[in-house]
């Protein structure tokens, strides 16, 4: 027989799983947007920009956290783009990605 505690525990676990999935989707979308931004700075055409964005998404699977994505972008962009500018763009695009996802979900 399920208790209120059991119900609350299941609800918490479901919310945790949902939040983790949403964060993963937002980070993947942020990485695509970041790749497209960097591709624009690199002067890539549309097809090459899409390929580059996929490479940025794949770079995120090297280690936990954002450092692998940052290193990928940093190594590809010229020194005229500062580390701070890249990190600021990453933060702004994560917020944009989350907003896009919430809008698509009608939230």
mmCIF file with all atom_site columns, N, CA, C and O in Angstrom, residues 79-102:
data_model
loop_
_atom_site.group_PDB
_atom_site.id
_atom_site.type_symbol
_atom_site.label_atom_id
_atom_site.label_alt_id
_atom_site.label_comp_id
_atom_site.label_asym_id
_atom_site.label_entity_id
_atom_site.label_seq_id
_atom_site.pdbx_PDB_ins_code
_atom_site.Cartn_x
_atom_site.Cartn_y
_atom_site.Cartn_z
_atom_site.occupancy
_atom_site.B_iso_or_equiv
_atom_site.pdbx_formal_charge
_atom_site.auth_seq_id
_atom_site.auth_comp_id
_atom_site.auth_asym_id
_atom_site.auth_atom_id
_atom_site.pdbx_PDB_model_num
ATOM 1  N N  . UNK A 1 79  ? 42.229 34.794 -31.577 1.00 0.00 ? 79  UNK A N  1
ATOM 2  C CA . UNK A 1 79  ? 42.523 35.408 -30.280 1.00 0.00 ? 79  UNK A CA 1
ATOM 3  C C  . UNK A 1 79  ? 41.783 36.732 -30.080 1.00 0.00 ? 79  UNK A C  1
ATOM 4  O O  . UNK A 1 79  ? 41.663 37.198 -28.948 1.00 0.00 ? 79  UNK A O  1
ATOM 5  N N  . UNK A 1 80  ? 41.280 37.314 -31.160 1.00 0.00 ? 80  UNK A N  1
ATOM 6  C CA . UNK A 1 80  ? 40.539 38.572 -31.028 1.00 0.00 ? 80  UNK A CA 1
ATOM 7  C C  . UNK A 1 80  ? 39.223 38.379 -30.277 1.00 0.00 ? 80  UNK A C  1
ATOM 8  O O  . UNK A 1 80  ? 38.643 39.343 -29.792 1.00 0.00 ? 80  UNK A O  1
ATOM 9  N N  . UNK A 1 81  ? 38.766 37.145 -30.185 1.00 0.00 ? 81  UNK A N  1
ATOM 10 C CA . UNK A 1 81  ? 37.574 36.824 -29.387 1.00 0.00 ? 81  UNK A CA 1
ATOM 11 C C  . UNK A 1 81  ? 38.086 36.385 -28.022 1.00 0.00 ? 81  UNK A C  1
ATOM 12 O O  . UNK A 1 81  ? 38.790 35.398 -27.899 1.00 0.00 ? 81  UNK A O  1
ATOM 13 N N  . UNK A 1 82  ? 37.717 37.125 -26.987 1.00 0.00 ? 82  UNK A N  1
ATOM 14 C CA . UNK A 1 82  ? 38.247 36.857 -25.651 1.00 0.00 ? 82  UNK A CA 1
ATOM 15 C C  . UNK A 1 82  ? 37.546 35.667 -24.990 1.00 0.00 ? 82  UNK A C  1
ATOM 16 O O  . UNK A 1 82  ? 36.425 35.301 -25.358 1.00 0.00 ? 82  UNK A O  1
ATOM 17 N N  . UNK A 1 83  ? 38.226 35.103 -23.999 1.00 0.00 ? 83  UNK A N  1
ATOM 18 C CA . UNK A 1 83  ? 37.628 34.028 -23.198 1.00 0.00 ? 83  UNK A CA 1
ATOM 19 C C  . UNK A 1 83  ? 36.338 34.519 -22.555 1.00 0.00 ? 83  UNK A C  1
ATOM 20 O O  . UNK A 1 83  ? 35.336 33.794 -22.515 1.00 0.00 ? 83  UNK A O  1
ATOM 21 N N  . UNK A 1 84  ? 36.371 35.745 -22.043 1.00 0.00 ? 84  UNK A N  1
ATOM 22 C CA . UNK A 1 84  ? 35.186 36.311 -21.385 1.00 0.00 ? 84  UNK A CA 1
ATOM 23 C C  . UNK A 1 84  ? 34.025 36.419 -22.370 1.00 0.00 ? 84  UNK A C  1
ATOM 24 O O  . UNK A 1 84  ? 32.875 36.127 -22.008 1.00 0.00 ? 84  UNK A O  1
ATOM 25 N N  . UNK A 1 85  ? 34.310 36.821 -23.601 1.00 0.00 ? 85  UNK A N  1
ATOM 26 C CA . UNK A 1 85  ? 33.253 36.943 -24.601 1.00 0.00 ? 85  UNK A CA 1
ATOM 27 C C  . UNK A 1 85  ? 32.631 35.569 -24.895 1.00 0.00 ? 85  UNK A C  1
ATOM 28 O O  . UNK A 1 85  ? 31.408 35.447 -25.013 1.00 0.00 ? 85  UNK A O  1
ATOM 29 N N  . UNK A 1 86  ? 33.461 34.544 -24.994 1.00 0.00 ? 86  UNK A N  1
ATOM 30 C CA . UNK A 1 86  ? 32.952 33.191 -25.239 1.00 0.00 ? 86  UNK A CA 1
ATOM 31 C C  . UNK A 1 86  ? 32.083 32.734 -24.070 1.00 0.00 ? 86  UNK A C  1
ATOM 32 O O  . UNK A 1 86  ? 30.976 32.228 -24.261 1.00 0.00 ? 86  UNK A O  1
ATOM 33 N N  . UNK A 1 87  ? 32.567 32.941 -22.845 1.00 0.00 ? 87  UNK A N  1
ATOM 34 C CA . UNK A 1 87  ? 31.788 32.509 -21.672 1.00 0.00 ? 87  UNK A CA 1
ATOM 35 C C  . UNK A 1 87  ? 30.475 33.294 -21.548 1.00 0.00 ? 87  UNK A C  1
ATOM 36 O O  . UNK A 1 87  ? 29.434 32.726 -21.188 1.00 0.00 ? 87  UNK A O  1
ATOM 37 N N  . UNK A 1 88  ? 30.517 34.581 -21.841 1.00 0.00 ? 88  UNK A N  1
ATOM 38 C CA . UNK A 1 88  ? 29.298 35.387 -21.812 1.00 0.00 ? 88  UNK A CA 1
ATOM 39 C C  . UNK A 1 88  ? 28.299 34.895 -22.857 1.00 0.00 ? 88  UNK A C  1
ATOM 40 O O  . UNK A 1 88  ? 27.095 34.809 -22.593 1.00 0.00 ? 88  UNK A O  1
ATOM 41 N N  . UNK A 1 89  ? 28.803 34.557 -24.036 1.00 0.00 ? 89  UNK A N  1
ATOM 42 C CA . UNK A 1 89  ? 27.938 34.055 -25.105 1.00 0.00 ? 89  UNK A CA 1
ATOM 43 C C  . UNK A 1 89  ? 27.349 32.704 -24.706 1.00 0.00 ? 89  UNK A C  1
ATOM 44 O O  . UNK A 1 89  ? 26.167 32.444 -24.941 1.00 0.00 ? 89  UNK A O  1
ATOM 45 N N  . UNK A 1 90  ? 28.153 31.858 -24.072 1.00 0.00 ? 90  UNK A N  1
ATOM 46 C CA . UNK A 1 90  ? 27.656 30.558 -23.606 1.00 0.00 ? 90  UNK A CA 1
ATOM 47 C C  . UNK A 1 90  ? 26.511 30.749 -22.612 1.00 0.00 ? 90  UNK A C  1
ATOM 48 O O  . UNK A 1 90  ? 25.483 30.074 -22.705 1.00 0.00 ? 90  UNK A O  1
ATOM 49 N N  . UNK A 1 91  ? 26.670 31.672 -21.675 1.00 0.00 ? 91  UNK A N  1
ATOM 50 C CA . UNK A 1 91  ? 25.630 31.921 -20.667 1.00 0.00 ? 91  UNK A CA 1
ATOM 51 C C  . UNK A 1 91  ? 24.370 32.495 -21.318 1.00 0.00 ? 91  UNK A C  1
ATOM 52 O O  . UNK A 1 91  ? 23.252 32.061 -21.014 1.00 0.00 ? 91  UNK A O  1
ATOM 53 N N  . UNK A 1 92  ? 24.551 33.452 -22.214 1.00 0.00 ? 92  UNK A N  1
ATOM 54 C CA . UNK A 1 92  ? 23.402 34.071 -22.875 1.00 0.00 ? 92  UNK A CA 1
ATOM 55 C C  . UNK A 1 92  ? 22.652 33.059 -23.737 1.00 0.00 ? 92  UNK A C  1
ATOM 56 O O  . UNK A 1 92  ? 21.412 33.039 -23.753 1.00 0.00 ? 92  UNK A O  1
ATOM 57 N N  . UNK A 1 93  ? 23.394 32.209 -24.433 1.00 0.00 ? 93  UNK A N  1
ATOM 58 C CA . UNK A 1 93  ? 22.742 31.232 -25.302 1.00 0.00 ? 93  UNK A CA 1
ATOM 59 C C  . UNK A 1 93  ? 22.077 30.114 -24.510 1.00 0.00 ? 93  UNK A C  1
ATOM 60 O O  . UNK A 1 93  ? 21.083 29.549 -24.968 1.00 0.00 ? 93  UNK A O  1
ATOM 61 N N  . UNK A 1 94  ? 22.580 29.807 -23.316 1.00 0.00 ? 94  UNK A N  1
ATOM 62 C CA . UNK A 1 94  ? 21.901 28.822 -22.467 1.00 0.00 ? 94  UNK A CA 1
ATOM 63 C C  . UNK A 1 94  ? 20.544 29.374 -22.037 1.00 0.00 ? 94  UNK A C  1
ATOM 64 O O  . UNK A 1 94  ? 19.532 28.669 -22.092 1.00 0.00 ? 94  UNK A O  1
ATOM 65 N N  . UNK A 1 95  ? 20.517 30.637 -21.655 1.00 0.00 ? 95  UNK A N  1
ATOM 66 C CA . UNK A 1 95  ? 19.248 31.264 -21.277 1.00 0.00 ? 95  UNK A CA 1
ATOM 67 C C  . UNK A 1 95  ? 18.298 31.300 -22.473 1.00 0.00 ? 95  UNK A C  1
ATOM 68 O O  . UNK A 1 95  ? 17.101 31.016 -22.337 1.00 0.00 ? 95  UNK A O  1
ATOM 69 N N  . UNK A 1 96  ? 18.834 31.611 -23.656 1.00 0.00 ? 96  UNK A N  1
ATOM 70 C CA . UNK A 1 96  ? 18.010 31.634 -24.862 1.00 0.00 ? 96  UNK A CA 1
ATOM 71 C C  . UNK A 1 96  ? 17.475 30.237 -25.186 1.00 0.00 ? 96  UNK A C  1
ATOM 72 O O  . UNK A 1 96  ? 16.306 30.072 -25.537 1.00 0.00 ? 96  UNK A O  1
ATOM 73 N N  . UNK A 1 97  ? 18.328 29.228 -25.060 1.00 0.00 ? 97  UNK A N  1
ATOM 74 C CA . UNK A 1 97  ? 17.910 27.848 -25.337 1.00 0.00 ? 97  UNK A CA 1
ATOM 75 C C  . UNK A 1 97  ? 16.792 27.425 -24.398 1.00 0.00 ? 97  UNK A C  1
ATOM 76 O O  . UNK A 1 97  ? 15.801 26.816 -24.823 1.00 0.00 ? 97  UNK A O  1
ATOM 77 N N  . UNK A 1 98  ? 16.925 27.739 -23.115 1.00 0.00 ? 98  UNK A N  1
ATOM 78 C CA . UNK A 1 98  ? 15.882 27.388 -22.143 1.00 0.00 ? 98  UNK A CA 1
ATOM 79 C C  . UNK A 1 98  ? 14.575 28.091 -22.488 1.00 0.00 ? 98  UNK A C  1
ATOM 80 O O  . UNK A 1 98  ? 13.504 27.486 -22.421 1.00 0.00 ? 98  UNK A O  1
ATOM 81 N N  . UNK A 1 99  ? 14.665 29.348 -22.863 1.00 0.00 ? 99  UNK A N  1
ATOM 82 C CA . UNK A 1 99  ? 13.481 30.112 -23.229 1.00 0.00 ? 99  UNK A CA 1
ATOM 83 C C  . UNK A 1 99  ? 12.811 29.500 -24.457 1.00 0.00 ? 99  UNK A C  1
ATOM 84 O O  . UNK A 1 99  ? 11.574 29.376 -24.507 1.00 0.00 ? 99  UNK A O  1
ATOM 85 N N  . UNK A 1 100 ? 13.587 29.132 -25.449 1.00 0.00 ? 100 UNK A N  1
ATOM 86 C CA . UNK A 1 100 ? 13.039 28.504 -26.653 1.00 0.00 ? 100 UNK A CA 1
ATOM 87 C C  . UNK A 1 100 ? 12.299 27.216 -26.316 1.00 0.00 ? 100 UNK A C  1
ATOM 88 O O  . UNK A 1 100 ? 11.208 26.960 -26.828 1.00 0.00 ? 100 UNK A O  1
ATOM 89 N N  . UNK A 1 101 ? 12.904 26.401 -25.472 1.00 0.00 ? 101 UNK A N  1
ATOM 90 C CA . UNK A 1 101 ? 12.297 25.121 -25.116 1.00 0.00 ? 101 UNK A CA 1
ATOM 91 C C  . UNK A 1 101 ? 10.991 25.339 -24.360 1.00 0.00 ? 101 UNK A C  1
ATOM 92 O O  . UNK A 1 101 ? 9.977  24.697 -24.649 1.00 0.00 ? 101 UNK A O  1
ATOM 93 N N  . UNK A 1 102 ? 10.986 26.275 -23.418 1.00 0.00 ? 102 UNK A N  1
ATOM 94 C CA . UNK A 1 102 ? 9.763  26.565 -22.672 1.00 0.00 ? 102 UNK A CA 1
ATOM 95 C C  . UNK A 1 102 ? 8.660  27.094 -23.597 1.00 0.00 ? 102 UNK A C  1
ATOM 96 O O  . UNK A 1 102 ? 7.490  26.728 -23.453 1.00 0.00 ? 102 UNK A O  1
#
